[in-house]
Amino acid sequence: MQANQNLRAAAARVRQARALRQGAGADRYPELTVGMGPTRQRTSDAGPQGGSTATAWRAQAGISYEADLFGRVASHLDAASADAQQAQALYQSVMLALQADVAQAYFTIRQLDAESMLYAHTVSLRRAGLDLLETRFHEGDITELDVTRARSELASAQSQALEAARQRAAAEHGLALLLGRAPSEFTLAAQELHRISIDIPAGLPSSLLERRPDIAAAERAVAAANARIGEARAAFFPQLILTGAFGYESTDLGDLLRWSSRSFILGPLAGTMLSLPLFDGGRRQSRVDQARARYEEDVALYRQSVLQAFKEVEDGLSALRLLDEQSKTQDVAAASASRAAELSKAQYDAGSISYLEVIDADREVLRHRQTGVRLDGLRAQATVQLIRALGGGWSQS
């Protein structure tokens, strides 16, 4: 969480939204400016002063304030506040997704570790079996066909072990990327995956979904869109802007700060104080229509987010329930396959069956054990997905 670059980018977006909210809040207060400088002016020859030229020095403070008579500033501030809250919720969503991705990448690596250990054990057994068959072949007890088949099965197991190692390296590199580290600088020691057993309380309340950050972000988007409707509607009403300036004015710089040089002005320096729109060809109405359509879009997306959340929770619960039953069934199948392999080897040693049947039985054992390991990995992945779907777990806190 400290080094992931996607999370840092999300945090920067939160700071941007908060800065925009601060800027929107500044509209509630007057704006005060100060300035000083000369003005060079020449009047017309036909004017009352007969074409005189003069320099005027001014040192003034100005003030401007928009009276929020119809809620434009308040609506703009509400929209900016909702945007900031949405950015915060999206940050939490990115963080939750990052935590889930790290957990899933970790369990993927552990599943591949378990498969690698299974392949290593299989390679060891097949190499020992091949040595025994080669000894019996040299003694004339069996034909070369059995030795060739055993050597082929050993090479197949070695190839599968190398494939698992390749997949583990790729998964480890993916985990390093999530952690914000270079793949060449990150290693994770091998460790077998143990079966995860969790106790999910019955009757999880739907209120747990309210804390999901993506749902919170969608709800804040609706609030922001609603506020922007009010901001767009305020454009139909008069806008009152109060302005003023006070300070000193003199044609001589040395007399600029004398008491007799003071001056002031109340009212707009240009334009009017109170403006009322009469006709704009439908521009303001189009903005209102656009704001309302955006609101309807965000409402639909919010409802879709809620439906998607319910689906993900139901998927997680059903997946864990079915995977638990499937794992129990697979354990029985693996035990039966192991017993069948022992019987096949005993029959082969007694000369009642061919070595091909021993190979088939050995393949069944490996296949069932592979399936068991992968089911354990799927249980871990489904657990992470359910925790993510519930916004972090099923604890009421």
CSV table of C-alpha atoms in Angstrom, one decimal, residues 45-346:
chain,number,residue,atom,x,y,z
A,45,ASP,CA,-8.5,68.7,-28.6
A,46,ALA,CA,-12.2,69.2,-29.1
A,47,GLY,CA,-12.9,68.4,-25.5
A,48,PRO,CA,-13.5,70.8,-22.6
A,49,GLN,CA,-9.8,70.6,-21.5
A,50,GLY,CA,-8.5,71.3,-24.9
A,51,GLY,CA,-6.2,68.3,-25.5
A,52,SER,CA,-4.4,68.3,-22.2
A,53,THR,CA,-2.1,65.4,-21.2
A,54,ALA,CA,-1.8,64.2,-17.6
A,55,THR,CA,-0.5,61.4,-15.5
A,56,ALA,CA,-2.7,60.0,-12.7
A,57,TRP,CA,-1.2,57.9,-9.9
A,58,ARG,CA,-3.5,55.4,-8.1
A,59,ALA,CA,-3.1,53.2,-5.0
A,60,GLN,CA,-6.4,51.4,-4.5
A,61,ALA,CA,-7.9,48.3,-2.8
A,62,GLY,CA,-10.8,46.6,-4.7
A,63,ILE,CA,-13.5,44.3,-3.4
A,64,SER,CA,-15.9,42.0,-5.3
A,65,TYR,CA,-18.6,39.8,-4.0
A,66,GLU,CA,-21.4,37.8,-5.6
A,67,ALA,CA,-24.6,37.6,-3.5
A,68,ASP,CA,-25.8,34.1,-3.8
A,69,LEU,CA,-29.5,35.0,-4.2
A,70,PHE,CA,-30.6,31.8,-6.0
A,71,GLY,CA,-28.2,29.2,-4.8
A,72,ARG,CA,-25.7,29.0,-7.7
A,73,VAL,CA,-22.6,29.2,-5.5
A,74,ALA,CA,-24.1,26.8,-2.9
A,75,SER,CA,-25.0,24.3,-5.6
A,76,HIS,CA,-21.5,24.5,-7.1
A,77,LEU,CA,-20.0,23.9,-3.7
A,78,ASP,CA,-22.3,20.9,-3.0
A,79,ALA,CA,-21.3,19.4,-6.4
A,80,ALA,CA,-17.6,19.9,-5.6
A,81,SER,CA,-18.0,18.4,-2.2
A,82,ALA,CA,-19.7,15.4,-3.6
A,83,ASP,CA,-17.0,15.0,-6.2
A,84,ALA,CA,-14.3,15.1,-3.4
A,85,GLN,CA,-16.2,12.4,-1.5
A,86,GLN,CA,-16.5,10.3,-4.6
A,87,ALA,CA,-12.8,10.6,-5.2
A,88,GLN,CA,-12.2,9.5,-1.6
A,89,ALA,CA,-14.5,6.5,-2.2
A,90,LEU,CA,-12.8,5.6,-5.4
A,91,TYR,CA,-9.4,5.7,-3.6
A,92,GLN,CA,-10.8,3.2,-1.0
A,93,SER,CA,-12.1,1.1,-4.0
A,94,VAL,CA,-8.6,1.0,-5.5
A,95,MET,CA,-7.1,0.1,-2.1
A,96,LEU,CA,-9.6,-2.7,-1.6
A,97,ALA,CA,-8.9,-4.0,-5.1
A,98,LEU,CA,-5.2,-3.8,-4.5
A,99,GLN,CA,-5.5,-5.8,-1.3
A,100,ALA,CA,-7.6,-8.4,-3.0
A,101,ASP,CA,-5.2,-8.6,-6.0
A,102,VAL,CA,-2.3,-9.1,-3.6
A,103,ALA,CA,-4.1,-11.8,-1.7
A,104,GLN,CA,-5.1,-13.6,-4.9
A,105,ALA,CA,-1.6,-13.4,-6.4
A,106,TYR,CA,-0.2,-14.8,-3.1
A,107,PHE,CA,-2.6,-17.7,-3.1
A,108,THR,CA,-1.9,-18.4,-6.8
A,109,ILE,CA,1.8,-18.6,-5.9
A,110,ARG,CA,1.0,-21.0,-3.0
A,111,GLN,CA,-1.1,-23.2,-5.3
A,112,LEU,CA,1.7,-23.4,-7.8
A,113,ASP,CA,4.1,-24.2,-4.9
A,114,ALA,CA,1.9,-27.1,-3.9
A,115,GLU,CA,1.7,-28.3,-7.5
A,116,SER,CA,5.5,-28.0,-7.8
A,117,MET,CA,6.0,-30.1,-4.6
A,118,LEU,CA,3.5,-32.7,-6.0
A,119,TYR,CA,5.5,-32.9,-9.3
A,120,ALA,CA,8.8,-33.1,-7.4
A,121,HIS,CA,7.4,-36.0,-5.4
A,122,THR,CA,6.1,-37.7,-8.5
A,123,VAL,CA,9.4,-37.2,-10.3
A,124,SER,CA,11.2,-38.8,-7.4
A,125,LEU,CA,8.9,-41.8,-7.3
A,126,ARG,CA,9.1,-42.3,-11.1
A,127,ARG,CA,12.9,-42.0,-11.1
A,128,ALA,CA,13.1,-44.6,-8.4
A,129,GLY,CA,10.7,-46.8,-10.3
A,130,LEU,CA,12.7,-46.4,-13.5
A,131,ASP,CA,15.9,-47.4,-11.7
A,132,LEU,CA,14.2,-50.5,-10.4
A,133,LEU,CA,12.8,-51.4,-13.9
A,134,GLU,CA,16.2,-50.9,-15.5
A,135,THR,CA,17.7,-53.3,-12.9
A,136,ARG,CA,15.0,-55.9,-13.7
A,137,PHE,CA,15.6,-55.4,-17.4
A,138,HIS,CA,19.3,-56.0,-17.1
A,139,GLU,CA,18.5,-59.2,-15.1
A,140,GLY,CA,16.1,-60.3,-17.9
A,141,ASP,CA,12.9,-60.2,-15.9
A,142,ILE,CA,11.1,-57.7,-18.1
A,143,THR,CA,11.2,-56.3,-21.6
A,144,GLU,CA,12.6,-53.0,-22.8
A,145,LEU,CA,9.1,-51.8,-23.5
A,146,ASP,CA,8.3,-51.3,-19.8
A,147,VAL,CA,11.6,-49.4,-19.3
A,148,THR,CA,10.8,-47.1,-22.2
A,149,ARG,CA,7.3,-46.4,-20.9
A,150,ALA,CA,8.7,-45.6,-17.4
A,151,ARG,CA,11.3,-43.3,-18.9
A,152,SER,CA,8.5,-41.5,-20.9
A,153,GLU,CA,6.4,-41.0,-17.8
A,154,LEU,CA,9.4,-39.6,-15.9
A,155,ALA,CA,10.1,-37.0,-18.7
A,156,SER,CA,6.4,-36.1,-18.7
A,157,ALA,CA,6.5,-35.4,-15.0
A,158,GLN,CA,9.6,-33.4,-15.3
A,159,SER,CA,8.0,-31.3,-18.1
A,160,GLN,CA,5.0,-30.6,-15.9
A,161,ALA,CA,7.3,-29.5,-13.1
A,162,LEU,CA,9.1,-27.1,-15.4
A,163,GLU,CA,5.7,-25.7,-16.6
A,164,ALA,CA,4.6,-25.1,-13.0
A,165,ALA,CA,7.9,-23.4,-12.2
A,166,ARG,CA,7.4,-21.1,-15.2
A,167,GLN,CA,3.9,-20.2,-14.1
A,168,ARG,CA,5.1,-19.5,-10.6
A,169,ALA,CA,7.8,-17.1,-11.8
A,170,ALA,CA,5.2,-15.2,-13.8
A,171,ALA,CA,2.9,-15.0,-10.8
A,172,GLU,CA,5.8,-13.9,-8.5
A,173,HIS,CA,6.6,-11.1,-11.0
A,174,GLY,CA,2.9,-10.0,-11.0
A,175,LEU,CA,3.0,-9.8,-7.2
A,176,ALA,CA,6.1,-7.8,-7.3
A,177,LEU,CA,4.4,-5.3,-9.6
A,178,LEU,CA,1.5,-5.0,-7.2
A,179,LEU,CA,3.9,-4.3,-4.4
A,180,GLY,CA,5.6,-1.6,-6.4
A,181,ARG,CA,8.9,-3.4,-6.6
A,182,ALA,CA,11.1,-4.6,-9.5
A,183,PRO,CA,10.5,-8.3,-10.3
A,184,SER,CA,14.3,-8.9,-10.2
A,185,GLU,CA,14.5,-7.6,-6.7
A,186,PHE,CA,11.6,-9.7,-5.2
A,187,THR,CA,11.6,-13.3,-4.2
A,188,LEU,CA,9.1,-15.3,-2.2
A,189,ALA,CA,10.2,-18.6,-0.6
A,190,ALA,CA,8.2,-21.7,-1.6
A,191,GLN,CA,5.5,-22.8,0.8
A,192,GLU,CA,2.7,-25.3,0.4
A,193,LEU,CA,-0.9,-24.2,0.2
A,194,HIS,CA,-3.0,-25.4,3.0
A,195,ARG,CA,-6.7,-25.8,2.7
A,196,ILE,CA,-8.6,-22.7,3.9
A,197,SER,CA,-11.5,-23.2,6.2
A,198,ILE,CA,-13.8,-20.2,7.0
A,199,ASP,CA,-17.0,-19.9,8.9
A,200,ILE,CA,-19.4,-17.5,7.3
A,201,PRO,CA,-22.3,-16.5,9.5
A,202,ALA,CA,-25.8,-17.2,8.1
A,203,GLY,CA,-28.1,-14.4,7.0
A,204,LEU,CA,-25.5,-11.7,6.1
A,205,PRO,CA,-27.3,-8.3,6.2
A,206,SER,CA,-27.6,-6.4,2.9
A,207,SER,CA,-26.5,-3.3,4.8
A,208,LEU,CA,-22.9,-4.6,4.6
A,209,LEU,CA,-23.0,-3.7,0.9
A,210,GLU,CA,-23.4,0.0,1.9
A,211,ARG,CA,-19.8,0.2,2.9
A,212,ARG,CA,-18.5,-1.0,-0.5
A,213,PRO,CA,-16.4,1.9,-1.8
A,214,ASP,CA,-17.6,1.5,-5.4
A,215,ILE,CA,-21.3,1.8,-4.3
A,216,ALA,CA,-20.4,4.8,-2.1
A,217,ALA,CA,-18.6,6.4,-5.1
A,218,ALA,CA,-21.6,5.8,-7.4
A,219,GLU,CA,-24.0,7.3,-4.7
A,220,ARG,CA,-21.8,10.4,-4.4
A,221,ALA,CA,-21.8,10.8,-8.2
A,222,VAL,CA,-25.6,10.9,-8.1
A,223,ALA,CA,-25.4,13.6,-5.4
A,224,ALA,CA,-22.9,15.7,-7.5
A,225,ALA,CA,-25.1,15.4,-10.6
A,226,ASN,CA,-28.2,16.5,-8.6
A,227,ALA,CA,-26.3,19.5,-7.3
A,228,ARG,CA,-25.3,20.5,-10.8
A,229,ILE,CA,-29.0,20.6,-11.9
A,230,GLY,CA,-29.5,23.3,-9.3
A,231,GLU,CA,-26.4,25.1,-10.5
A,232,ALA,CA,-27.6,25.0,-14.1
A,233,ARG,CA,-31.2,26.2,-13.1
A,234,ALA,CA,-29.7,29.2,-11.2
A,235,ALA,CA,-28.5,30.6,-14.5
A,236,PHE,CA,-32.1,31.5,-15.3
A,237,PHE,CA,-32.2,34.0,-12.5
A,238,PRO,CA,-30.5,37.4,-12.0
A,239,GLN,CA,-26.9,37.5,-10.9
A,240,LEU,CA,-26.0,40.2,-8.4
A,241,ILE,CA,-22.3,41.2,-8.1
A,242,LEU,CA,-21.2,43.9,-5.6
A,243,THR,CA,-18.0,45.7,-6.4
A,244,GLY,CA,-16.1,48.6,-5.0
A,245,ALA,CA,-12.7,50.3,-4.9
A,246,PHE,CA,-11.2,52.8,-2.4
A,247,GLY,CA,-7.7,54.3,-2.1
A,248,TYR,CA,-5.8,57.4,-3.3
A,249,GLU,CA,-5.5,59.1,-6.6
A,250,SER,CA,-3.2,62.1,-7.6
A,251,THR,CA,-1.5,63.5,-10.6
A,252,ASP,CA,1.7,63.9,-8.5
A,253,LEU,CA,3.4,60.9,-7.0
A,254,GLY,CA,4.4,62.9,-4.0
A,255,ASP,CA,0.8,63.8,-3.2
A,256,LEU,CA,-0.5,60.3,-3.7
A,257,LEU,CA,-0.9,59.4,0.0
A,258,ARG,CA,-2.3,62.7,1.2
A,259,TRP,CA,-5.7,62.6,2.9
A,260,SER,CA,-7.1,65.0,0.3
A,261,SER,CA,-6.1,62.5,-2.5
A,262,ARG,CA,-8.5,59.8,-1.3
A,263,SER,CA,-11.1,58.4,-3.6
A,264,PHE,CA,-13.6,55.6,-3.8
A,265,ILE,CA,-16.1,54.0,-6.2
A,266,LEU,CA,-19.1,51.7,-5.4
A,267,GLY,CA,-20.7,49.7,-8.2
A,268,PRO,CA,-19.2,47.9,-11.2
A,269,LEU,CA,-16.3,49.4,-13.0
A,270,ALA,CA,-17.7,48.0,-16.2
A,271,GLY,CA,-21.1,46.5,-17.1
A,272,THR,CA,-23.9,46.3,-14.6
A,273,MET,CA,-24.3,45.2,-11.0
A,274,LEU,CA,-27.5,43.2,-11.6
A,275,SER,CA,-27.7,41.1,-14.8
A,276,LEU,CA,-30.8,39.2,-15.9
A,277,PRO,CA,-30.7,36.9,-19.0
A,278,LEU,CA,-33.5,37.4,-21.4
A,279,PHE,CA,-32.7,35.4,-24.5
A,280,ASP,CA,-29.8,33.1,-25.4
A,281,GLY,CA,-31.2,30.8,-28.0
A,282,GLY,CA,-31.8,27.9,-25.5
A,283,ARG,CA,-28.2,27.7,-24.2
A,284,ARG,CA,-29.1,27.7,-20.5
A,285,GLN,CA,-32.0,25.2,-21.0
A,286,SER,CA,-29.6,22.9,-22.8
A,287,ARG,CA,-27.3,22.9,-19.8
A,288,VAL,CA,-30.2,22.1,-17.5
A,289,ASP,CA,-31.2,19.2,-19.8
A,290,GLN,CA,-27.7,18.0,-19.9
A,291,ALA,CA,-27.4,18.1,-16.1
A,292,ARG,CA,-30.7,16.2,-15.7
A,293,ALA,CA,-29.6,13.5,-18.3
A,294,ARG,CA,-26.3,13.2,-16.4
A,295,TYR,CA,-28.2,12.7,-13.2
A,296,GLU,CA,-30.4,10.0,-14.7
A,297,GLU,CA,-27.2,8.3,-16.1
A,298,ASP,CA,-25.6,8.3,-12.6
A,299,VAL,CA,-28.8,7.0,-11.0
A,300,ALA,CA,-28.8,4.1,-13.4
A,301,LEU,CA,-25.1,3.3,-12.8
A,302,TYR,CA,-25.7,3.4,-9.1
A,303,ARG,CA,-28.5,0.9,-9.3
A,304,GLN,CA,-26.4,-1.3,-11.6
A,305,SER,CA,-23.6,-1.2,-9.0
A,306,VAL,CA,-25.9,-2.4,-6.3
A,307,LEU,CA,-27.2,-5.2,-8.5
A,308,GLN,CA,-23.6,-6.2,-9.4
A,309,ALA,CA,-22.7,-6.2,-5.7
A,310,PHE,CA,-25.5,-8.6,-4.9
A,311,LYS,CA,-24.5,-10.9,-7.7
A,312,GLU,CA,-20.8,-11.0,-6.6
A,313,VAL,CA,-21.9,-11.8,-3.0
A,314,GLU,CA,-24.2,-14.6,-4.2
A,315,ASP,CA,-21.4,-15.9,-6.6
A,316,GLY,CA,-19.0,-16.0,-3.7
A,317,LEU,CA,-21.3,-17.8,-1.3
A,318,SER,CA,-22.4,-20.4,-3.8
A,319,ALA,CA,-18.8,-20.9,-5.0
A,320,LEU,CA,-17.5,-21.6,-1.5
A,321,ARG,CA,-20.4,-24.0,-0.7
A,322,LEU,CA,-19.9,-26.0,-3.9
A,323,LEU,CA,-16.1,-26.0,-3.7
A,324,ASP,CA,-16.3,-27.4,-0.2
A,325,GLU,CA,-18.5,-30.2,-1.3
A,326,GLN,CA,-16.3,-30.8,-4.4
A,327,SER,CA,-13.2,-30.9,-2.3
A,328,LYS,CA,-14.6,-33.6,0.0
A,329,THR,CA,-15.6,-35.7,-3.1
A,330,GLN,CA,-12.2,-35.2,-4.6
A,331,ASP,CA,-10.5,-36.3,-1.4
A,332,VAL,CA,-12.4,-39.6,-1.7
A,333,ALA,CA,-11.5,-40.0,-5.4
A,334,ALA,CA,-7.8,-39.3,-4.6
A,335,ALA,CA,-7.7,-41.9,-1.8
A,336,SER,CA,-9.4,-44.5,-4.1
A,337,ALA,CA,-6.9,-43.7,-6.9
A,338,SER,CA,-4.0,-44.1,-4.5
A,339,ARG,CA,-5.3,-47.5,-3.4
A,340,ALA,CA,-5.9,-48.6,-7.0
A,341,ALA,CA,-2.3,-47.7,-7.8
A,342,GLU,CA,-1.0,-49.8,-4.9
A,343,LEU,CA,-3.0,-52.7,-6.1
A,344,SER,CA,-1.9,-52.3,-9.7
A,345,LYS,CA,1.7,-52.3,-8.7
A,346,ALA,CA,1.2,-55.4,-6.6
